[in-house]
Amino acid sequence: MAHRTTELIHHPYVAPAGFDAPQPGVFKASTVFFDSVAAMRSREWKDKSAYTYGLHGTPTTYALEERLCALEGGLQCVLAPSGLCAVALVAMAVLKAGDEVLLPDNIYGPNKAFAKGELANWGITHQIYDPLNAQDLEARISPATKLVWVEAAGSVTLEFPDLVGLVRVCKARGIMVALDNTWGAGLAFAPFDLIPAQSPGLGVDISAHALTKYPSGGGDVLMGSVITRDVGLHMRVKMAHMRLGLGVGANDAESVLRSLPSMELRYRAHDQATRALARWCTGQPEFVQVLHPALTNSPGHDHWRVLCDNGPGGAAGLLSVVIDPRFNQDQVDAFCDGLKLFRLGYSWGGPISLVVPYDVPGMRQAWPDRIAKGTVVRFAIGLEAVEDLQADIAQALLAMR
Ligand SMILES: *Cc1c(COP(=O)(O)O)cnc(C)c1O
């Protein structure tokens, strides 16, 4: 008779298989068991045929990966502990010393910081291109160019690039294109099939997505994904992912699985409220420009129409305004502090509306003519009633005057 603790640890009861319920189970593991040494030696970790170690996947993470592939129209997916980590993983998987990466000037700031920091330290150079000018991208391509990032809409100023044009430039030269697909989220456009009617299969090679935003939807989970449609490319990402020891917690994966079914409805609701507020903002004299791709005079609106103007839910929940330069930084800060429903905080995609004032000149190589001069304030619209959000902005504007 073994000791009680040993018996507890090796208890023979196994619950019957076949449990079926709406939500997939949460499988947590570092260790995964094998029946024999032979099984241990022969177990394949690179695909979803079996299990080898928690970092290489569990039923919970496999289920999330497959659903994200369905969302974005990809074939393979790896999960990373944050959106930024997914972005960095792409570069680490495909670049080596001597290579160059091209980034749009309005890319997610920390992506640029990674290029200026780690990539530069590793002998990988970068150049910044104008996201609204495919010729500018083309002119910067050299034999060293091995990766081009695109982001639609770009961060903070929400200029919508000529995504099709940019992808075409890269395809013509055999250069890999990676998209930061956090804004589109797989709902505004199909990253691997941008214009299916005209050019089936024309799309990016890699989609990186901050699941922290709409897939989580709660402001409480950090996670990222890297999705591909090519096995060889996926294996490069997968090997870098394995060697870096990246993985996600099962409870976090379960949170995202739980939120995914409502994502499209939430995205549409964010979208509709944001469009209504954007239109209202255009009538406020303090705002010299309203940046939102569905507004006809917002930079890149025509590009947005080509890809996303195909029904409800094509414009996400972000909106930026340029505040008239006659208001100084203290006044702009007072406006942001004066908001009551909008909370000050980074990130987006959750139920609570957020606001952040940005120092755009400090973030960009060039301030393009298409963006008015002034302080940029970005709103991330949550799921509150749009009338309440509008009243909140109106009262905070009064405080600024
Ligand atoms: C938030 C965000 C990321 C990074 O996601 P984290 O999970 O916060 O690291 C990357 N790209 C874009 C466009 C984002 O908005």
CSV table of C-alpha atoms and ligand atoms in Angstrom, one decimal:
chain,number,residue,atom,x,y,z
A,1,MET,CA,0.0,0.0,0.0
A,2,ALA,CA,1.5,3.3,-1.1
A,3,HIS,CA,1.4,6.3,1.2
A,4,ARG,CA,-1.6,8.6,1.1
A,5,THR,CA,0.1,11.4,-0.7
A,6,THR,CA,1.5,9.1,-3.3
A,7,GLU,CA,-2.0,7.5,-3.8
A,8,LEU,CA,-3.5,11.0,-4.2
A,9,ILE,CA,-0.9,11.9,-6.8
A,10,HIS,CA,-1.3,8.7,-8.7
A,11,HIS,CA,-5.1,8.3,-8.2
A,12,PRO,CA,-6.4,5.9,-10.9
A,13,TYR,CA,-9.7,7.6,-11.6
A,14,VAL,CA,-10.1,9.0,-15.1
A,15,ALA,CA,-13.2,10.9,-15.9
A,16,PRO,CA,-15.1,9.5,-19.0
A,17,ALA,CA,-14.1,11.0,-22.3
A,18,GLY,CA,-16.6,12.8,-24.5
A,19,PHE,CA,-17.5,15.7,-22.3
A,20,ASP,CA,-19.2,18.2,-24.6
A,21,ALA,CA,-20.2,21.8,-23.6
A,22,PRO,CA,-20.2,25.2,-25.2
A,23,GLN,CA,-16.8,26.3,-24.1
A,24,PRO,CA,-13.6,24.3,-24.8
A,25,GLY,CA,-11.8,23.0,-21.8
A,26,VAL,CA,-8.9,24.7,-20.2
A,27,PHE,CA,-5.9,22.4,-20.5
A,28,LYS,CA,-2.9,23.5,-18.4
A,29,ALA,CA,0.5,21.9,-18.7
A,30,SER,CA,4.2,22.3,-18.7
A,31,THR,CA,4.7,18.5,-18.6
A,32,VAL,CA,2.8,16.2,-21.0
A,33,PHE,CA,3.1,12.4,-20.5
A,34,PHE,CA,4.3,9.8,-22.9
A,35,ASP,CA,3.5,6.1,-22.7
A,36,SER,CA,6.9,4.9,-23.6
A,37,VAL,CA,10.4,6.1,-24.4
A,38,ALA,CA,9.7,5.2,-28.0
A,39,ALA,CA,6.7,7.4,-28.0
A,40,MET,CA,8.7,10.2,-26.4
A,41,ARG,CA,11.4,9.9,-29.0
A,42,SER,CA,9.1,9.8,-32.0
A,43,ARG,CA,6.5,12.4,-30.9
A,44,GLU,CA,6.2,15.2,-33.5
A,45,TRP,CA,5.9,18.7,-31.9
A,46,LYS,CA,5.8,20.8,-35.0
A,47,ASP,CA,2.2,20.1,-36.0
A,48,LYS,CA,-1.0,19.5,-34.1
A,49,SER,CA,-0.9,15.6,-34.4
A,50,ALA,CA,0.0,15.2,-30.7
A,51,TYR,CA,1.3,16.9,-27.6
A,52,THR,CA,4.9,17.1,-26.3
A,53,TYR,CA,5.3,20.0,-23.9
A,54,GLY,CA,3.1,22.8,-22.7
A,55,LEU,CA,5.1,25.4,-24.7
A,56,HIS,CA,4.4,23.5,-27.9
A,57,GLY,CA,0.7,23.5,-27.4
A,58,THR,CA,-2.3,22.1,-25.6
A,59,PRO,CA,-5.9,21.4,-26.8
A,60,THR,CA,-6.8,24.9,-25.6
A,61,THR,CA,-4.1,26.7,-27.6
A,62,TYR,CA,-4.6,24.5,-30.6
A,63,ALA,CA,-8.3,25.3,-30.6
A,64,LEU,CA,-7.6,29.1,-30.4
A,65,GLU,CA,-5.0,28.9,-33.2
A,66,GLU,CA,-7.4,27.1,-35.5
A,67,ARG,CA,-10.2,29.6,-34.8
A,68,LEU,CA,-7.9,32.5,-35.4
A,69,CYS,CA,-6.9,31.0,-38.8
A,70,ALA,CA,-10.6,30.8,-39.7
A,71,LEU,CA,-11.0,34.5,-38.7
A,72,GLU,CA,-8.1,35.8,-40.7
A,73,GLY,CA,-8.2,33.4,-43.6
A,74,GLY,CA,-4.8,31.9,-42.8
A,75,LEU,CA,-3.6,28.3,-42.5
A,76,GLN,CA,-1.2,28.3,-39.6
A,77,CYS,CA,-0.9,30.2,-36.4
A,78,VAL,CA,1.4,30.6,-33.4
A,79,LEU,CA,0.4,32.4,-30.2
A,80,ALA,CA,2.7,34.9,-28.4
A,81,PRO,CA,2.4,36.5,-25.0
A,82,SER,CA,1.6,39.9,-26.4
A,83,GLY,CA,0.9,41.7,-29.6
A,84,LEU,CA,4.3,43.3,-29.5
A,85,CYS,CA,5.9,40.0,-29.0
A,86,ALA,CA,4.1,38.7,-32.1
A,87,VAL,CA,5.5,41.7,-34.1
A,88,ALA,CA,9.0,41.1,-32.8
A,89,LEU,CA,8.8,37.4,-33.5
A,90,VAL,CA,8.0,38.1,-37.2
A,91,ALA,CA,11.3,40.0,-37.5
A,92,MET,CA,13.3,37.5,-35.6
A,93,ALA,CA,11.9,34.6,-37.7
A,94,VAL,CA,12.6,36.1,-41.1
A,95,LEU,CA,15.6,38.6,-40.8
A,96,LYS,CA,19.3,38.1,-40.3
A,97,ALA,CA,22.3,40.4,-40.1
A,98,GLY,CA,22.8,42.5,-43.3
A,99,ASP,CA,19.0,42.5,-44.1
A,100,GLU,CA,16.9,45.5,-44.2
A,101,VAL,CA,13.2,46.0,-43.1
A,102,LEU,CA,11.0,48.8,-44.3
A,103,LEU,CA,8.4,50.3,-42.0
A,104,PRO,CA,5.6,52.8,-42.7
A,105,ASP,CA,6.0,56.1,-40.8
A,106,ASN,CA,2.7,55.5,-38.9
A,107,ILE,CA,3.4,52.0,-37.8
A,108,TYR,CA,2.7,51.0,-34.2
A,109,GLY,CA,5.4,52.9,-32.3
A,110,PRO,CA,7.0,50.0,-30.5
A,111,ASN,CA,7.5,48.1,-33.8
A,112,LYS,CA,9.7,51.1,-34.9
A,113,ALA,CA,11.4,51.0,-31.5
A,114,PHE,CA,12.2,47.3,-31.9
A,115,ALA,CA,13.8,48.1,-35.3
A,116,LYS,CA,15.8,51.0,-33.8
A,117,GLY,CA,16.9,48.9,-30.8
A,118,GLU,CA,17.3,45.2,-31.1
A,119,LEU,CA,17.3,44.9,-34.9
A,120,ALA,CA,19.9,47.6,-35.2
A,121,ASN,CA,22.0,45.9,-32.6
A,122,TRP,CA,21.8,42.7,-34.5
A,123,GLY,CA,23.0,44.3,-37.8
A,124,ILE,CA,19.6,44.6,-39.4
A,125,THR,CA,18.9,48.0,-40.8
A,126,HIS,CA,15.5,49.7,-41.4
A,127,GLN,CA,14.1,52.5,-43.4
A,128,ILE,CA,10.8,54.4,-42.9
A,129,TYR,CA,8.5,54.9,-45.9
A,130,ASP,CA,5.4,57.0,-46.5
A,131,PRO,CA,2.4,54.6,-46.1
A,132,LEU,CA,0.3,56.6,-48.6
A,133,ASN,CA,2.8,56.5,-51.3
A,134,ALA,CA,3.6,53.1,-53.0
A,135,GLN,CA,6.3,54.8,-55.1
A,136,ASP,CA,8.1,55.9,-52.0
A,137,LEU,CA,8.2,52.3,-50.8
A,138,GLU,CA,9.3,51.1,-54.2
A,139,ALA,CA,12.2,53.6,-54.4
A,140,ARG,CA,13.5,52.4,-51.0
A,141,ILE,CA,13.7,48.7,-51.9
A,142,SER,CA,17.2,47.4,-52.3
A,143,PRO,CA,18.8,43.9,-52.6
A,144,ALA,CA,19.0,44.0,-48.8
A,145,THR,CA,15.2,44.5,-48.3
A,146,LYS,CA,13.8,41.3,-46.9
A,147,LEU,CA,10.7,42.4,-45.1
A,148,VAL,CA,8.1,45.2,-45.5
A,149,TRP,CA,5.7,46.0,-42.8
A,150,VAL,CA,2.2,47.4,-43.6
A,151,GLU,CA,-0.5,48.5,-41.2
A,152,ALA,CA,-4.0,49.5,-42.1
A,153,ALA,CA,-5.1,51.9,-40.8
A,154,GLY,CA,-1.8,53.1,-39.3
A,155,SER,CA,-1.5,53.8,-35.6
A,156,VAL,CA,-2.7,57.1,-34.1
A,157,THR,CA,-3.2,59.1,-37.2
A,158,LEU,CA,-5.3,56.4,-38.8
A,159,GLU,CA,-4.1,57.2,-42.4
A,160,PHE,CA,-5.2,54.3,-44.5
A,161,PRO,CA,-2.5,53.1,-46.9
A,162,ASP,CA,-2.8,51.9,-50.4
A,163,LEU,CA,-2.5,48.3,-49.1
A,164,VAL,CA,-3.1,46.7,-52.5
A,165,GLY,CA,-0.5,49.0,-54.2
A,166,LEU,CA,2.0,48.3,-51.4
A,167,VAL,CA,1.5,44.6,-51.6
A,168,ARG,CA,1.8,44.6,-55.4
A,169,VAL,CA,5.1,46.5,-55.2
A,170,CYS,CA,6.5,43.8,-52.8
A,171,LYS,CA,5.1,40.8,-54.7
A,172,ALA,CA,6.6,42.1,-58.0
A,173,ARG,CA,10.0,41.9,-56.3
A,174,GLY,CA,9.5,38.8,-54.3
A,175,ILE,CA,9.7,40.6,-50.9
A,176,MET,CA,7.9,39.3,-47.9
A,177,VAL,CA,5.0,41.5,-46.6
A,178,ALA,CA,3.9,41.4,-42.9
A,179,LEU,CA,0.7,43.2,-41.8
A,180,ASP,CA,0.0,44.4,-38.4
A,181,ASN,CA,-3.7,43.4,-38.6
A,182,THR,CA,-4.8,44.6,-35.1
A,183,TRP,CA,-7.1,47.3,-36.5
A,184,GLY,CA,-8.8,45.2,-39.2
A,185,ALA,CA,-8.8,42.2,-36.8
A,186,GLY,CA,-9.8,39.9,-39.7
A,187,LEU,CA,-13.2,41.6,-40.0
A,188,ALA,CA,-12.6,44.8,-41.9
A,189,PHE,CA,-10.8,43.1,-44.8
A,190,ALA,CA,-9.2,39.7,-45.6
A,191,PRO,CA,-5.5,40.0,-45.2
A,192,PHE,CA,-4.6,37.1,-47.4
A,193,ASP,CA,-7.1,37.9,-50.1
A,194,LEU,CA,-7.4,41.6,-50.3
A,195,ILE,CA,-9.5,42.0,-53.5
A,196,PRO,CA,-10.9,38.5,-54.2
A,197,ALA,CA,-13.0,39.5,-57.1
A,198,GLN,CA,-10.1,41.1,-59.1
A,199,SER,CA,-7.0,39.3,-57.9
A,200,PRO,CA,-7.7,36.1,-55.9
A,201,GLY,CA,-5.0,35.3,-53.4
A,202,LEU,CA,-3.4,38.8,-53.6
A,203,GLY,CA,-2.5,39.5,-50.0
A,204,VAL,CA,0.2,39.6,-47.3
A,205,ASP,CA,2.5,36.8,-46.3
A,206,ILE,CA,2.2,37.2,-42.6
A,207,SER,CA,-0.5,38.7,-40.4
A,208,ALA,CA,0.5,39.7,-36.8
A,209,HIS,CA,-2.5,40.5,-34.6
A,210,ALA,CA,-2.6,42.0,-31.0
A,211,LEU,CA,-5.3,39.7,-29.6
A,212,THR,CA,-5.2,42.0,-26.6
A,213,LYS,CA,-7.6,44.3,-28.5
A,214,TYR,CA,-10.8,43.0,-30.2
A,215,PRO,CA,-10.3,39.2,-29.8
A,216,SER,CA,-9.9,39.6,-26.0
A,217,GLY,CA,-12.4,42.5,-25.9
A,218,GLY,CA,-12.0,42.9,-22.1
A,219,GLY,CA,-8.9,45.0,-21.5
A,220,ASP,CA,-7.7,42.1,-19.3
A,221,VAL,CA,-5.6,39.8,-21.5
A,222,LEU,CA,-2.3,40.3,-23.4
A,223,MET,CA,-1.7,38.0,-26.4
A,224,GLY,CA,-0.6,38.1,-30.0
A,225,SER,CA,-0.8,35.8,-33.0
A,226,VAL,CA,1.3,35.3,-36.1
A,227,ILE,CA,-0.7,33.8,-39.0
A,228,THR,CA,0.6,32.5,-42.3
A,229,ARG,CA,-0.7,30.7,-45.4
A,230,ASP,CA,2.6,29.0,-46.4
A,231,VAL,CA,4.0,26.0,-44.6
A,232,GLY,CA,7.6,26.9,-45.2
A,233,LEU,CA,7.1,30.4,-43.8
A,234,HIS,CA,5.1,29.0,-40.9
A,235,MET,CA,8.0,26.7,-40.0
A,236,ARG,CA,10.4,29.6,-39.9
A,237,VAL,CA,8.1,31.4,-37.5
A,238,LYS,CA,7.4,28.2,-35.5
A,239,MET,CA,11.1,27.4,-35.1
A,240,ALA,CA,11.9,30.9,-33.8
A,241,HIS,CA,8.8,30.7,-31.6
A,242,MET,CA,10.1,27.4,-30.1
A,243,ARG,CA,13.7,28.5,-29.7
A,244,LEU,CA,12.6,31.8,-27.9
A,245,GLY,CA,10.4,29.8,-25.6
A,246,LEU,CA,7.2,31.7,-26.3
A,247,GLY,CA,3.9,30.5,-25.1
A,248,VAL,CA,0.6,31.7,-23.6
A,249,GLY,CA,-1.2,30.7,-20.4
A,250,ALA,CA,-4.2,28.4,-20.8
A,251,ASN,CA,-6.5,30.7,-18.8
A,252,ASP,CA,-5.7,33.6,-21.1
A,253,ALA,CA,-6.3,31.5,-24.2
A,254,GLU,CA,-9.6,30.4,-22.7
A,255,SER,CA,-10.6,34.1,-22.2
A,256,VAL,CA,-9.9,34.8,-25.8
A,257,LEU,CA,-11.8,31.7,-26.9
A,258,ARG,CA,-14.8,32.8,-24.9
A,259,SER,CA,-14.7,36.3,-26.4
A,260,LEU,CA,-14.3,35.3,-30.0
A,261,PRO,CA,-18.0,34.4,-30.7
A,262,SER,CA,-19.1,38.0,-29.8
A,263,MET,CA,-16.2,39.7,-31.6
A,264,GLU,CA,-17.9,40.6,-34.8
A,265,LEU,CA,-20.9,42.0,-33.0
A,266,ARG,CA,-18.7,44.1,-30.7
A,267,TYR,CA,-16.6,45.2,-33.6
A,268,ARG,CA,-19.7,46.5,-35.5
A,269,ALA,CA,-21.0,48.2,-32.4
A,270,HIS,CA,-17.6,49.9,-31.8
A,271,ASP,CA,-17.5,50.8,-35.5
A,272,GLN,CA,-21.0,52.4,-35.6
A,273,ALA,CA,-20.5,54.4,-32.5
A,274,THR,CA,-17.1,55.6,-33.7
A,275,ARG,CA,-18.5,56.7,-37.0
A,276,ALA,CA,-21.2,58.7,-35.3
A,277,LEU,CA,-18.8,60.4,-33.0
A,278,ALA,CA,-16.4,61.1,-35.8
A,279,ARG,CA,-19.1,62.9,-37.8
A,280,TRP,CA,-20.1,64.9,-34.7
A,281,CYS,CA,-16.4,65.8,-34.0
A,282,THR,CA,-16.1,67.3,-37.5
A,283,GLY,CA,-18.6,70.0,-36.3
A,284,GLN,CA,-16.5,71.0,-33.3
A,285,PRO,CA,-14.4,74.2,-33.9
A,286,GLU,CA,-11.7,73.1,-31.5
A,287,PHE,CA,-10.9,70.1,-33.8
A,288,VAL,CA,-9.1,71.3,-36.9
A,289,GLN,CA,-9.1,67.8,-38.3
A,290,VAL,CA,-10.9,64.5,-37.6
A,291,LEU,CA,-8.9,61.4,-38.5
A,292,HIS,CA,-11.1,58.4,-39.2
A,293,PRO,CA,-10.8,56.4,-42.5
A,294,ALA,CA,-14.5,56.4,-43.2
A,295,LEU,CA,-14.6,60.2,-43.3
A,296,THR,CA,-14.3,61.3,-46.9
A,297,ASN,CA,-11.6,63.8,-46.2
A,298,SER,CA,-9.5,61.6,-43.9
A,299,PRO,CA,-6.1,60.7,-45.4
A,300,GLY,CA,-6.4,57.4,-47.3
A,301,HIS,CA,-10.2,57.3,-47.4
A,302,ASP,CA,-10.2,56.1,-51.0
A,303,HIS,CA,-7.9,53.2,-50.1
A,304,TRP,CA,-10.1,52.4,-47.2
A,305,ARG,CA,-13.2,52.3,-49.5
A,306,VAL,CA,-11.5,49.8,-51.8
A,307,LEU,CA,-10.9,47.3,-49.0
A,308,CYS,CA,-13.3,47.9,-46.2
A,309,ASP,CA,-16.5,49.7,-47.4
A,310,ASN,CA,-18.4,46.5,-47.8
A,311,GLY,CA,-21.1,46.6,-45.2
A,312,PRO,CA,-21.2,47.2,-41.5
A,313,GLY,CA,-18.1,46.7,-39.4
A,314,GLY,CA,-15.3,48.0,-41.7
A,315,ALA,CA,-13.8,50.8,-39.7
A,316,ALA,CA,-13.0,49.6,-36.1
A,317,GLY,CA,-13.4,51.8,-33.0
A,318,LEU,CA,-10.6,54.3,-33.2
A,319,LEU,CA,-10.9,58.0,-33.9
A,320,SER,CA,-8.3,60.8,-33.6
A,321,VAL,CA,-8.7,64.5,-33.6
A,322,VAL,CA,-6.2,67.3,-34.2
A,323,ILE,CA,-6.7,70.0,-31.7
A,324,ASP,CA,-6.3,73.6,-32.9
A,325,PRO,CA,-2.7,74.7,-32.2
A,326,ARG,CA,-4.1,77.8,-30.4
A,327,PHE,CA,-4.7,75.5,-27.5
A,328,ASN,CA,-1.5,74.8,-25.6
A,329,GLN,CA,-0.4,71.4,-24.2
A,330,ASP,CA,-1.8,72.3,-20.7
A,331,GLN,CA,-5.2,73.0,-22.3
A,332,VAL,CA,-5.2,69.8,-24.2
A,333,ASP,CA,-4.2,67.9,-21.1
A,334,ALA,CA,-7.1,69.7,-19.3
A,335,PHE,CA,-9.4,68.5,-22.0
A,336,CYS,CA,-8.3,64.9,-21.6
A,337,ASP,CA,-8.4,65.1,-17.8
A,338,GLY,CA,-11.8,66.7,-18.0
A,339,LEU,CA,-13.4,63.6,-19.7
A,340,LYS,CA,-15.3,61.5,-17.3
A,341,LEU,CA,-16.4,58.4,-19.2
A,342,PHE,CA,-13.3,58.2,-21.4
A,343,ARG,CA,-10.5,56.9,-19.2
A,344,LEU,CA,-6.8,57.7,-19.7
A,345,GLY,CA,-5.1,54.5,-20.7
A,346,TYR,CA,-3.3,52.7,-23.5
A,347,SER,CA,-4.6,49.9,-25.7
A,348,TRP,CA,-8.2,49.5,-26.9
A,349,GLY,CA,-10.9,46.9,-27.8
A,350,GLY,CA,-12.6,46.7,-24.4
A,351,PRO,CA,-15.9,48.0,-23.2
A,352,ILE,CA,-14.5,51.3,-21.7
A,353,SER,CA,-13.7,54.2,-23.9
A,354,LEU,CA,-10.2,55.5,-23.7
A,355,VAL,CA,-8.3,58.7,-24.6
A,356,VAL,CA,-4.6,59.4,-25.1
A,357,PRO,CA,-2.9,62.7,-26.2
A,358,TYR,CA,0.0,61.9,-28.5
A,359,ASP,CA,3.2,63.7,-29.4
A,360,VAL,CA,3.0,62.8,-33.1
A,361,PRO,CA,6.1,64.8,-34.2
A,362,GLY,CA,8.2,62.8,-31.7
A,363,MET,CA,6.8,59.6,-33.2
A,364,ARG,CA,7.2,60.3,-36.9
A,365,GLN,CA,10.1,60.9,-39.2
A,366,ALA,CA,8.0,63.5,-41.1
A,367,TRP,CA,4.8,65.4,-40.4
A,368,PRO,CA,2.9,65.1,-43.7
A,369,ASP,CA,0.9,68.0,-45.2
A,370,ARG,CA,-2.2,65.8,-45.1
A,371,ILE,CA,-2.3,66.0,-41.3
A,372,ALA,CA,-3.2,69.4,-39.8
A,373,LYS,CA,-0.8,71.0,-37.3
A,374,GLY,CA,-1.9,70.7,-33.7
A,375,THR,CA,-2.0,68.1,-30.9
A,376,VAL,CA,-3.4,64.7,-31.8
A,377,VAL,CA,-5.7,63.1,-29.3
A,378,ARG,CA,-6.8,59.6,-29.9
A,379,PHE,CA,-10.1,58.1,-28.7
A,380,ALA,CA,-10.8,54.4,-28.5
A,381,ILE,CA,-14.5,54.0,-28.4
A,382,GLY,CA,-15.9,51.4,-26.1
A,383,LEU,CA,-19.4,50.0,-25.8
A,384,GLU,CA,-21.1,52.8,-23.9
A,385,ALA,CA,-24.1,54.6,-25.4
A,386,VAL,CA,-22.8,57.0,-28.1
A,387,GLU,CA,-24.9,59.9,-26.8
A,388,ASP,CA,-23.2,59.7,-23.4
A,389,LEU,CA,-19.8,59.7,-25.0
A,390,GLN,CA,-20.7,62.7,-27.1
A,391,ALA,CA,-21.9,64.6,-24.1
A,392,ASP,CA,-18.7,63.7,-22.3
A,393,ILE,CA,-16.5,65.2,-25.1
A,394,ALA,CA,-18.8,68.2,-25.2
A,395,GLN,CA,-18.5,69.0,-21.5
A,396,ALA,CA,-14.7,68.5,-21.6
A,397,LEU,CA,-14.4,70.9,-24.6
A,398,LEU,CA,-16.2,73.5,-22.5
A,399,ALA,CA,-13.6,73.0,-19.8
A,400,MET,CA,-10.8,73.6,-22.4
A,401,ARG,CA,-12.3,76.8,-23.8
B,1,LIG,C1,-1.7,47.2,-29.1
B,1,LIG,C2,-1.0,47.0,-30.4
B,1,LIG,C3,0.0,46.1,-30.6
B,1,LIG,C4,0.7,45.4,-29.4
B,1,LIG,O1,-0.2,44.7,-28.6
B,1,LIG,P1,0.2,44.3,-27.1
B,1,LIG,O2,-0.5,43.1,-26.8
B,1,LIG,O3,-0.2,45.5,-26.3
B,1,LIG,O4,1.7,44.1,-27.0
B,1,LIG,C5,0.6,45.9,-31.8
B,1,LIG,N1,0.1,46.6,-32.9
B,1,LIG,C6,-0.9,47.4,-32.8
B,1,LIG,C7,-1.4,48.1,-34.0
B,1,LIG,C8,-1.5,47.7,-31.6
B,1,LIG,O5,-2.5,48.5,-31.5
